[in-house]
Coordinates of C-alpha atoms and ligand atoms in Angstrom, one line a residue:
X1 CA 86.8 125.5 116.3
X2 CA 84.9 124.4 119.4
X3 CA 81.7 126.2 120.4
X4 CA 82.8 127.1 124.2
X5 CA 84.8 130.4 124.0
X6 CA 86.7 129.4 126.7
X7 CA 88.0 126.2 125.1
X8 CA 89.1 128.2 122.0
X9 CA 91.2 130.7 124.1
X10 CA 92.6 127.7 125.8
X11 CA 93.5 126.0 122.9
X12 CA 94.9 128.8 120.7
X13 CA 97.4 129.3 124.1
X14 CA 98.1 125.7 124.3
X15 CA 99.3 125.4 120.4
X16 CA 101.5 128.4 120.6
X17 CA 103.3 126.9 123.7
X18 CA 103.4 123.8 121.8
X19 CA 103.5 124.5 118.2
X20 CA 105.8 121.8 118.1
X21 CA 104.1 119.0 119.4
X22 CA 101.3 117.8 116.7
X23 CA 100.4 114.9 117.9
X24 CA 99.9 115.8 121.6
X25 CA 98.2 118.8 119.8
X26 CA 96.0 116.3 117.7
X27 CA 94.9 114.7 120.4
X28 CA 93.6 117.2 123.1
X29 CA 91.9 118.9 119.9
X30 CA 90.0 115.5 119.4
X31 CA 89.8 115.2 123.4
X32 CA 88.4 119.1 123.6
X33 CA 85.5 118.8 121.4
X34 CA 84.0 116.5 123.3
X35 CA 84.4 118.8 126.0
X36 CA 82.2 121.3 124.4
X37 CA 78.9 120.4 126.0
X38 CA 80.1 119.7 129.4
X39 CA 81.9 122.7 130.2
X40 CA 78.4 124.5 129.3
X41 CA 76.5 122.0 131.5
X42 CA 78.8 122.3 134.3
X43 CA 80.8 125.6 135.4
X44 CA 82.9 124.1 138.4
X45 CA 85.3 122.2 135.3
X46 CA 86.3 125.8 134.7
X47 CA 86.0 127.2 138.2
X48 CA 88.6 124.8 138.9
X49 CA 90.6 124.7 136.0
X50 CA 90.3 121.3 135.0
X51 CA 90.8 121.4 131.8
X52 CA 94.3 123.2 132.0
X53 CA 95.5 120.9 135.0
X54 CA 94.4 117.4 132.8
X55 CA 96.1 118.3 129.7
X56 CA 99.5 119.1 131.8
X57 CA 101.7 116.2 132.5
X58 CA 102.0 116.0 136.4
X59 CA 105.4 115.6 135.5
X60 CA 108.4 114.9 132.7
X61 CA 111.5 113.1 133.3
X62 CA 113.7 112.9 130.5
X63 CA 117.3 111.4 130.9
X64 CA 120.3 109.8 128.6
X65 CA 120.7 106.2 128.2
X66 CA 124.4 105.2 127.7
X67 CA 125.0 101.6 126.3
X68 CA 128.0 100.0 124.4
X69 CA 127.0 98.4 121.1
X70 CA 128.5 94.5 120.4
X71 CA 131.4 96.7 118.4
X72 CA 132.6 97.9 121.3
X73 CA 131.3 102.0 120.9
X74 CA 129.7 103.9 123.2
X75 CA 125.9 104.3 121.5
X76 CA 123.4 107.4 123.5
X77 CA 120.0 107.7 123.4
X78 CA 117.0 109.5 124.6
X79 CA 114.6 108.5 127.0
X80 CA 111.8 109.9 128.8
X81 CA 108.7 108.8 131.1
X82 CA 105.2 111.8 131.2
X83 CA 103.9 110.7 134.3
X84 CA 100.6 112.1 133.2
X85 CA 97.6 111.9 136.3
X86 CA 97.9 110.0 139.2
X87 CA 93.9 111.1 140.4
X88 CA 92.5 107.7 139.8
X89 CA 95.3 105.5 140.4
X90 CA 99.4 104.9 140.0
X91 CA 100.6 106.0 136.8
X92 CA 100.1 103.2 134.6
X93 CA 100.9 102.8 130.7
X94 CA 103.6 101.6 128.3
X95 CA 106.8 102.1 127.2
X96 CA 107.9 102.5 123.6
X97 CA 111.1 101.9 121.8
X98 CA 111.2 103.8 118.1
X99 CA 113.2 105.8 116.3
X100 CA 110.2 108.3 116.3
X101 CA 109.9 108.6 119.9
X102 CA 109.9 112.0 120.9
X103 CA 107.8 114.9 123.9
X104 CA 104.7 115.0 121.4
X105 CA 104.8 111.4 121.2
X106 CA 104.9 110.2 124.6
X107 CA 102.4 113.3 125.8
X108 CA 99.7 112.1 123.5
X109 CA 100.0 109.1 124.1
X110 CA 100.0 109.3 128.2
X111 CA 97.3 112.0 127.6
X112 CA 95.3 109.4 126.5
X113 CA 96.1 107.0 128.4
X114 CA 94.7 108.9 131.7
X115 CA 91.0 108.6 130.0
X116 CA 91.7 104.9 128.6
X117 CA 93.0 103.8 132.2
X118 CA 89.9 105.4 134.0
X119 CA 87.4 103.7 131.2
X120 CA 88.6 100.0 132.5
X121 CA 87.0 100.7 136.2
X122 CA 90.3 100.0 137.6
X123 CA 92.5 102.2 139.3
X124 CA 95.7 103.3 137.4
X125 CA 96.6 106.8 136.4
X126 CA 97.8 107.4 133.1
X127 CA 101.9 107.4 131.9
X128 CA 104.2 106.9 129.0
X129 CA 107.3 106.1 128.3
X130 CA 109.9 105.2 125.9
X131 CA 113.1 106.0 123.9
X132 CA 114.1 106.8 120.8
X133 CA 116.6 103.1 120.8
X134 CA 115.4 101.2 117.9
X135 CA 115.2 97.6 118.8
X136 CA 115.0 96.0 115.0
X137 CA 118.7 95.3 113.6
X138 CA 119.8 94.9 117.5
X139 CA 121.1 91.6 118.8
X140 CA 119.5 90.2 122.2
X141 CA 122.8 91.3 124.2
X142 CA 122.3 94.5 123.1
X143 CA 118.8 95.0 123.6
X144 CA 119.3 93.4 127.6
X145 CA 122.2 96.3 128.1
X146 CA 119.7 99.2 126.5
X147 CA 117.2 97.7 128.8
X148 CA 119.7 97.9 132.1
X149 CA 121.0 101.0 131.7
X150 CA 117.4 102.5 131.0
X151 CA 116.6 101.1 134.1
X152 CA 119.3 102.4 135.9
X153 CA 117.6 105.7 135.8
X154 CA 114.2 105.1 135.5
X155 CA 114.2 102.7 138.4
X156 CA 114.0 105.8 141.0
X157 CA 110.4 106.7 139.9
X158 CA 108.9 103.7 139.3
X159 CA 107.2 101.1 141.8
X160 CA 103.7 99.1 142.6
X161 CA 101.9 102.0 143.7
X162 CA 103.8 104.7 141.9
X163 CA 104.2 104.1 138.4
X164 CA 103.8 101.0 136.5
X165 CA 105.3 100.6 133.3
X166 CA 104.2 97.8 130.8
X167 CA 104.9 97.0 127.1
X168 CA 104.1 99.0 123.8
X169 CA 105.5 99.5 120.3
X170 CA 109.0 97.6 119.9
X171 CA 108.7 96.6 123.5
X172 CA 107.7 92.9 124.6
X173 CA 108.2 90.4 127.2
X174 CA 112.1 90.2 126.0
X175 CA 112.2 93.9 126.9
X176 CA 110.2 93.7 129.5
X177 CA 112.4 90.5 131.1
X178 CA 115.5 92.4 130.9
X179 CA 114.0 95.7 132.4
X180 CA 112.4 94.2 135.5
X181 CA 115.6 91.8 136.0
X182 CA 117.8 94.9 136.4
X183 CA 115.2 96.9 138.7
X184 CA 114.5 93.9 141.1
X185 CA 118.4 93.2 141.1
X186 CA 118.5 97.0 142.3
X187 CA 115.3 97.3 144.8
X188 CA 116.1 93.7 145.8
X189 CA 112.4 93.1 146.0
X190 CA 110.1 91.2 144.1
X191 CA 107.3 93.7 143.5
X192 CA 105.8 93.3 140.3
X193 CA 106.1 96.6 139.2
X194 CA 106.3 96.1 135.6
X195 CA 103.1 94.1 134.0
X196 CA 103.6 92.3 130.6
X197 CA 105.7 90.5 132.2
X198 CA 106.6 86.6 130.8
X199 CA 104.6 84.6 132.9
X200 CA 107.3 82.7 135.3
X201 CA 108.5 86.4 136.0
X202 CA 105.2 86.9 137.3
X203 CA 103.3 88.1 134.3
X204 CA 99.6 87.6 133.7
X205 CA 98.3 84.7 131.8
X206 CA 95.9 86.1 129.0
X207 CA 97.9 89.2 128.9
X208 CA 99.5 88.9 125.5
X209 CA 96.6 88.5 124.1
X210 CA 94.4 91.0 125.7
X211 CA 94.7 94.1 123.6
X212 CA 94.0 92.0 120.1
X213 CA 91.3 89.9 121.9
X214 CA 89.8 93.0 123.7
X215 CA 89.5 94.7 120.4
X216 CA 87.1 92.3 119.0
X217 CA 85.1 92.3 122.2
X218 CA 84.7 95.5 121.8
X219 CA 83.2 95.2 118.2
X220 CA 81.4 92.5 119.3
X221 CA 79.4 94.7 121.0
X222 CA 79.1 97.5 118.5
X223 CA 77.9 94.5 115.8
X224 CA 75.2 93.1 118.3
X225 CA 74.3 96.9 119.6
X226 CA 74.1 98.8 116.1
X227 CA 73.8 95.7 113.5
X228 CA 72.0 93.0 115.3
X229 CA 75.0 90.8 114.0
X230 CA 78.4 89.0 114.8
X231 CA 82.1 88.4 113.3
X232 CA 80.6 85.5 110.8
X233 CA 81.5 85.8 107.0
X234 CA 83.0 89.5 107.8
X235 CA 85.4 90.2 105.6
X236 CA 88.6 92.1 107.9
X237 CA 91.8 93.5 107.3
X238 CA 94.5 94.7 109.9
X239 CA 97.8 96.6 109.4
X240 CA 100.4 96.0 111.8
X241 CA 101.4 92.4 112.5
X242 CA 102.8 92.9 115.8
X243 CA 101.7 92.3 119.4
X244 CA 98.2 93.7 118.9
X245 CA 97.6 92.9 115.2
X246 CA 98.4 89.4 115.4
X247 CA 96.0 88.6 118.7
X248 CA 93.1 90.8 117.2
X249 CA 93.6 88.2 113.4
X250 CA 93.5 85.2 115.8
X251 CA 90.2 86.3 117.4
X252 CA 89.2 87.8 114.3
X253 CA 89.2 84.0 112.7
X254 CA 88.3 82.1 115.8
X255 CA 84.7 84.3 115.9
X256 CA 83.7 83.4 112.4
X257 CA 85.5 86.1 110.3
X258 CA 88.5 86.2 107.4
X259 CA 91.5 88.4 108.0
X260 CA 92.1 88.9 104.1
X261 CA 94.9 91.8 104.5
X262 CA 97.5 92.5 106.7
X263 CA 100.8 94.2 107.0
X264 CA 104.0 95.7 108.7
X265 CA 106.5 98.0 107.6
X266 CA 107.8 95.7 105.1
X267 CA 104.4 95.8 103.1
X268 CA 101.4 95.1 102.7
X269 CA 99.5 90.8 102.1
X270 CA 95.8 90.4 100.7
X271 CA 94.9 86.8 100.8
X272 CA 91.8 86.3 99.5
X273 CA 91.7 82.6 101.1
X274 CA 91.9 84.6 105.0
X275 CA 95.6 85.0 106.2
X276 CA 97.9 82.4 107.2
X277 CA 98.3 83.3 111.0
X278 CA 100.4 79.8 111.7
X279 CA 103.0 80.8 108.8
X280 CA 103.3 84.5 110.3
X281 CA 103.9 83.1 113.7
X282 CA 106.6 80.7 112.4
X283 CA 108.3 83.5 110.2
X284 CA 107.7 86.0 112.9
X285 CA 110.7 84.0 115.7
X286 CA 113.6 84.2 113.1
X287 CA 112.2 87.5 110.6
X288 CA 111.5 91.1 112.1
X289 CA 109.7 91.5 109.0
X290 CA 107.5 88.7 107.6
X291 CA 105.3 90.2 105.1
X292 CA 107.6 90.3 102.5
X293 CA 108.4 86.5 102.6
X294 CA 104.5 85.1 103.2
X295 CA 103.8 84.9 98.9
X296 CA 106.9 82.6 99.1
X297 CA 105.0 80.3 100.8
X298 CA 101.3 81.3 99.5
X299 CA 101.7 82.5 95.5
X300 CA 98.2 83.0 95.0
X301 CA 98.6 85.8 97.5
X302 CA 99.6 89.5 96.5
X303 CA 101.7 92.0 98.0
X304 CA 102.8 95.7 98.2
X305 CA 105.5 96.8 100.0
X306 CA 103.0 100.5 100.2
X307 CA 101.8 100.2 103.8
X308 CA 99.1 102.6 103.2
X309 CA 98.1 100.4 100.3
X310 CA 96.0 97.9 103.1
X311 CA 93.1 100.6 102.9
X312 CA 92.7 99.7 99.5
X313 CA 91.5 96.0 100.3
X314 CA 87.4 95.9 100.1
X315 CA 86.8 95.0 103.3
X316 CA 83.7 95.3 106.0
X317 CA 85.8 96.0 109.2
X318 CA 89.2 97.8 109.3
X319 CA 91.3 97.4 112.5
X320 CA 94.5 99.7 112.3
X321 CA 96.8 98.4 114.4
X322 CA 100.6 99.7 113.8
X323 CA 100.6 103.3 115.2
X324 CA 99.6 106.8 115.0
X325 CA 98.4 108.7 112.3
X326 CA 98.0 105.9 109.5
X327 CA 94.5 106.5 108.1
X328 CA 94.5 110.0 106.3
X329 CA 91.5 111.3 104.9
X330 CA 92.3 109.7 101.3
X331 CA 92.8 106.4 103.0
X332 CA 89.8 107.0 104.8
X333 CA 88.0 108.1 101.9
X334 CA 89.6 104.8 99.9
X335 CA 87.9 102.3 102.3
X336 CA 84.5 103.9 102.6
X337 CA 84.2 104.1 98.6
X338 CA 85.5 99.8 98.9
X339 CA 82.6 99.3 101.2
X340 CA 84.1 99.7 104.9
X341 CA 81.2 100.0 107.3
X342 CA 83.1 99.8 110.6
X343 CA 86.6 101.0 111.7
X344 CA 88.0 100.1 115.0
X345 CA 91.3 101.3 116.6
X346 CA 93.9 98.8 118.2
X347 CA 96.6 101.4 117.7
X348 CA 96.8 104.6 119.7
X349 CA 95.2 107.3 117.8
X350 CA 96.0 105.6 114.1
X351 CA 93.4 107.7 112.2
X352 CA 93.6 111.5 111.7
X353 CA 91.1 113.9 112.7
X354 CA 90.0 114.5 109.4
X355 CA 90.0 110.6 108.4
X356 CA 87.3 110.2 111.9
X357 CA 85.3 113.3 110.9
X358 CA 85.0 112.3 107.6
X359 CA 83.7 108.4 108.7
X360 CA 81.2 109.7 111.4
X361 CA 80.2 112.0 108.2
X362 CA 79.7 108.8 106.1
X363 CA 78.1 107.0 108.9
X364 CA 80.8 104.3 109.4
X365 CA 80.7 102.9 112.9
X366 CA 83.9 104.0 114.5
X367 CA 85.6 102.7 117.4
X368 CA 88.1 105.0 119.2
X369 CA 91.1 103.4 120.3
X370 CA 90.9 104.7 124.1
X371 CA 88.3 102.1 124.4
X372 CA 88.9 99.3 121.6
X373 CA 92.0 98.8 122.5
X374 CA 91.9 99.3 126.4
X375 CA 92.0 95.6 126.4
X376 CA 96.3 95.3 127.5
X377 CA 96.3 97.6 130.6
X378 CA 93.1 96.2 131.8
X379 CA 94.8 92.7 131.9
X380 CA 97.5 94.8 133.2
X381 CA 95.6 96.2 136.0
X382 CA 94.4 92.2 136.5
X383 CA 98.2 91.3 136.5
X384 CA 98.6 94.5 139.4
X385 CA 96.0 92.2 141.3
X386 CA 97.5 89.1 141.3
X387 CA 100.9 90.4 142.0
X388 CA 99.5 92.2 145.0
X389 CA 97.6 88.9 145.9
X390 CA 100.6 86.7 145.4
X391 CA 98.1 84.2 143.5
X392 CA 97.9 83.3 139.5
X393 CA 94.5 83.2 137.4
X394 CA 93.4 81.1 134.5
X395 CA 94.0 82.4 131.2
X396 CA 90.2 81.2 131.3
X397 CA 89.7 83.4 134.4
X398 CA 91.4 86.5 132.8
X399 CA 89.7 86.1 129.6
X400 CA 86.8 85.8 131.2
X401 CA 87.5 89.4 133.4
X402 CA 88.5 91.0 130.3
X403 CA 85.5 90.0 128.4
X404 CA 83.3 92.0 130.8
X405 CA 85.7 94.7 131.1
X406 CA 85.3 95.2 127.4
X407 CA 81.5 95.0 127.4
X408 CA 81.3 97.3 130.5
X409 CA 83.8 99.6 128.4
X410 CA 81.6 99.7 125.5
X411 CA 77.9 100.1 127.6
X412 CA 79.8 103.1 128.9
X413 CA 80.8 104.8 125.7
X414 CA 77.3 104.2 124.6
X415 CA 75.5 105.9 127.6
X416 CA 77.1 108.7 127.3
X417 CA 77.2 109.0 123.8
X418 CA 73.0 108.8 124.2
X419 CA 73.5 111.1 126.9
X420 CA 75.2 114.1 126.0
X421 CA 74.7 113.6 121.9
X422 CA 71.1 112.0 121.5
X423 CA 73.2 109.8 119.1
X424 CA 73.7 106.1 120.0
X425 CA 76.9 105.3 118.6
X426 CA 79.1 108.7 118.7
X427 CA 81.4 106.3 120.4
X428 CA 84.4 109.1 120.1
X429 CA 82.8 111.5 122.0
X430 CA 81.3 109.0 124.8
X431 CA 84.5 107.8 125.4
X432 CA 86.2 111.3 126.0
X433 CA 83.7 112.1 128.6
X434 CA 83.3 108.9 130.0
X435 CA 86.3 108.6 130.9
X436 CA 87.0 111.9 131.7
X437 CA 84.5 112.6 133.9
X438 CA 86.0 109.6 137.3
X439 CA 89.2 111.4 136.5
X440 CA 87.7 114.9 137.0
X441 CA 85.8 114.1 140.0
X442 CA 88.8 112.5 141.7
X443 CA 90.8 115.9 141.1
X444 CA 87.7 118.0 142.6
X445 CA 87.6 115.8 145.8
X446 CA 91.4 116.1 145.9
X447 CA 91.7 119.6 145.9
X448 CA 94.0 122.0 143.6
Ligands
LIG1 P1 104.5 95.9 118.1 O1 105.9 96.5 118.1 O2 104.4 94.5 118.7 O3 103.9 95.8 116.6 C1 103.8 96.9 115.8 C2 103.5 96.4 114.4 O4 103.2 97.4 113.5 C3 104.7 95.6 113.7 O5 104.2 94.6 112.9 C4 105.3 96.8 112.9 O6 106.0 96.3 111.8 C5 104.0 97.4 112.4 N1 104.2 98.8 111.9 C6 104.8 99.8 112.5 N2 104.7 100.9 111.8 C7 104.0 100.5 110.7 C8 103.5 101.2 109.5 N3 103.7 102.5 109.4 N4 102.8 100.5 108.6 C9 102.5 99.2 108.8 N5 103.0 98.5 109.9 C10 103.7 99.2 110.8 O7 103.6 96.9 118.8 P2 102.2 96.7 119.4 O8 101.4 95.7 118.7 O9 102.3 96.5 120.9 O10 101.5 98.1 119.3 C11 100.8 98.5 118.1 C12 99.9 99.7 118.4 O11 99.0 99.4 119.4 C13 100.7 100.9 119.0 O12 100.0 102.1 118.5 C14 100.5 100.8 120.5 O13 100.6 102.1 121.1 C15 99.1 100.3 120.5 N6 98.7 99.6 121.8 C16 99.5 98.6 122.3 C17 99.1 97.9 123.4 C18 99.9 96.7 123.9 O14 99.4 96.2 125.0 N7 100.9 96.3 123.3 C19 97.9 98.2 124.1 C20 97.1 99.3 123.5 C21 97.5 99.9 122.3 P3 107.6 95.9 112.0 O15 107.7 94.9 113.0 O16 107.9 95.4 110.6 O17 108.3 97.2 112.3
LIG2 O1 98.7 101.8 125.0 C1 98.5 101.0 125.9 O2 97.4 100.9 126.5 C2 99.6 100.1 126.2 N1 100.6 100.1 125.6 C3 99.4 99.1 127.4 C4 99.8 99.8 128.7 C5 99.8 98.9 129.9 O3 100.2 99.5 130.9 O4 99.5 97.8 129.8

């Protein structure tokens, strides 16, 4: 599978001690070939064993969350946090709240976090953390006792310059709110050590936005570097209409493009006129699901309630946006026969390995989601800052910040991609080893 003997002995040991984790499985194999050249170049990563320390959590912590539903019954859940690598930074990285959640989950997802985190230039570490409480169908007192009683455990091994959870999947600044309420209330200290925070709790301004906005930054750059060419007249579609969906649309439209599909789990909406973001904001506060109720409104539209049916929308630039694993190779395969030509992640590792191999293959520009969407917890590491500085920035200020972050982000992936493929936009494996390599020399100075 990889070229290095020594990374296919690893490997093979790793997926018999985890034969049961896929997606933490899927991701160092996508992480590993990238390794391939540099572990030839440069013995001391296996002298030191840096490759079997990285892809080791530092350390697990899994724990039962007790609640009592509005009905009056006890409810239990499972939670956990993989504090992953701490070389660069405090653990840093969101917290999920899905049905799905489970160890694979949360490992791939802090795995990659580690390399995301160290690709910003600031200094966090890489975590996640999450349960498997499902927040849709839940009313808001229920959600703020989850919240609580998570805390009440968590709280012991989190703080500003030990772990710094923020927001991901099915968690927002409601979440968020009641979470850091309940560990202030306990630490009795105002410390900031959540970020996504609303912004009179001490959140950042521009920080809801920032993974969405950051996104198109990001292909920004890949249109001006590869294409000689912008958003204007692009014709986009984005599944998943949540926190980073809806931000990347709105930035999508204000640069010149037309958002013509877009989806949640409800279905799937092609609009041919670009889609209406004003009527999916006002559905959004009373609907957990909008999709289904937009043709209502907009009859010319049409809708599916098949979620993988969004990659069947001609389009020039997919953003997949919802979660993991949502582009197979026959999606994949769907878009690049409508005319795709670029595919950039805002969801944590939403196309398969097969789907990416089979768009380098095809020559799409791809943008992997460790950079595209490293956008939130760089504004996250901005909020950090001002927390620590006791001192609020523009949204114009942040924006701004996260703007260059992105480009800087982007000039990395490229340079190394020149560097260690000869190819220019092999954006997957400059990424890997970009932001591997600040984590790797941080461990060598640190010693084992
Ligand atoms: P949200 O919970 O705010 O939104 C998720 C959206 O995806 C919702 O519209 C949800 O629909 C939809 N969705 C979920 N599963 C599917 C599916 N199978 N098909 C279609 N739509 C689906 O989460 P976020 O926007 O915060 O996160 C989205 C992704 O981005 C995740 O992979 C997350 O890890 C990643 N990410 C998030 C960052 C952040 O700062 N929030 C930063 C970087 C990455 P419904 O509401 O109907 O369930
Ligand atoms: O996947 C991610 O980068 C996030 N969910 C954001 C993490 C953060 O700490 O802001």
């Amino acid at each position: 599978m990889f070229k290095s003997t020594y990374l296919n002995d690893f490997y093979a040991k790793l997926s018999q001690r985890y034969h049961d984790q896929p997606e933490f499985l899927q991701a160092v194999e996508e992480f590993l070939t990238s390794m391939d050249m540099l572990v030839e170049k440069d013995p001391r990563i296996q002298k030191n064993a840096i490759i079997e320390r990285i892809v080791e959590p530092e350390r697990i912590i899994k724990f039962r969350v007790s609640w009592v539903d509005d009905a009056g019954n006890v409810q239990v859940n499972r939670a956990m946090r993989v504090q992953y690598n701490s070389a660069i930074g405090p653990y840093k990285g969101g917290i999920r709240f899905h049905h799905s959640v489970n160890e694979s989950i949360m490992k791939f997802l802090g795995f990659e976090q580690t390399f995301k985190n160290s690709l910003t230039g600031l200094p966090m570490g890489g975590a996640k953390g999450g349960s498997d409480f499902d927040p849709s169908g839940k009313s808001d007192n229920e959600i703020m006792r989850f919240c609580q009683n998570y805390i009440l455990e968590l709280y012991r091994h989190i703080g500003p310059r030990m772990d710094v959870p923020a927001g991901d999947l099915g968690v927002g600044a409601r979440e968020i709110g009641y979470m850091y309420g309940m560990y202030k209330r306990i630490q009795n200290e105002f410390s900031g050590t959540f970020t996504s925070k609303g912004i009179e709790s001490g959140g950042s301004l521009g920080r809801a936005e920032a993974t969405g906005y950051g996104l198109c930054y990001f292909v920004e750059e890949m249109l001006k570097a590869f294409k000689n060419d912008t958003f204007k007249d692009k014709r986009v579609i984005i599944s998943g209409a949540g926190k980073v969906g809806s931000m990347a649309a709105e930035k999508v439209h204000e640069l010149g493009g037309k958002v013509v599909g877009m989806s949640d789990i409800s279905g799937v909406i092609r609009d041919e006129n670009g889609i209406d973001l004003e009527l999916i904001k006002t559905l959004a506060k009373t609907n957990s699901v909008v999709m289904d109720k937009y043709r209502a409104y907009h009859p010319e539209a049409t809708f599916s309630p098949t979620t993988k049916d969004i990659w069947k929308i001609p389009c020039d630039i997919a953003m997949p946006c919802a979660t993991q694993n949502e582009i197979y190779l026959d999606s994949a395969k769907e878009l690049v026969s409508k005319g795709c030509w670029l595919v950039a992640e805002g969801a944590n590792m939403p196309t398969t390995i097969e789907a990416t191999k089979y768009f380098q293959d095809n020559h799409i520009l791809f943008a992997p989601g460790k950079a595209s969407n490293a956008g939130g917890v760089a504004v996250s590491g901005l909020e950090m800052t001002q927390n620590a500085m006791f001192l609020n920035w523009t949204f114009e200020e942040v924006d701004a910040k996260l703007h260059e972050i992105m480009k800087n982000i982007f000039r990395k992936c490229h340079e190394a991609s020149m560097m260690y493929t000869g190819k220019p936009d092999d954006l997957v494996t400059g990424a890997n080893i970009a932001g591997f390599i600040k984590v790797y020399q941080a461990m060598l100075q640190q010693g084992v």
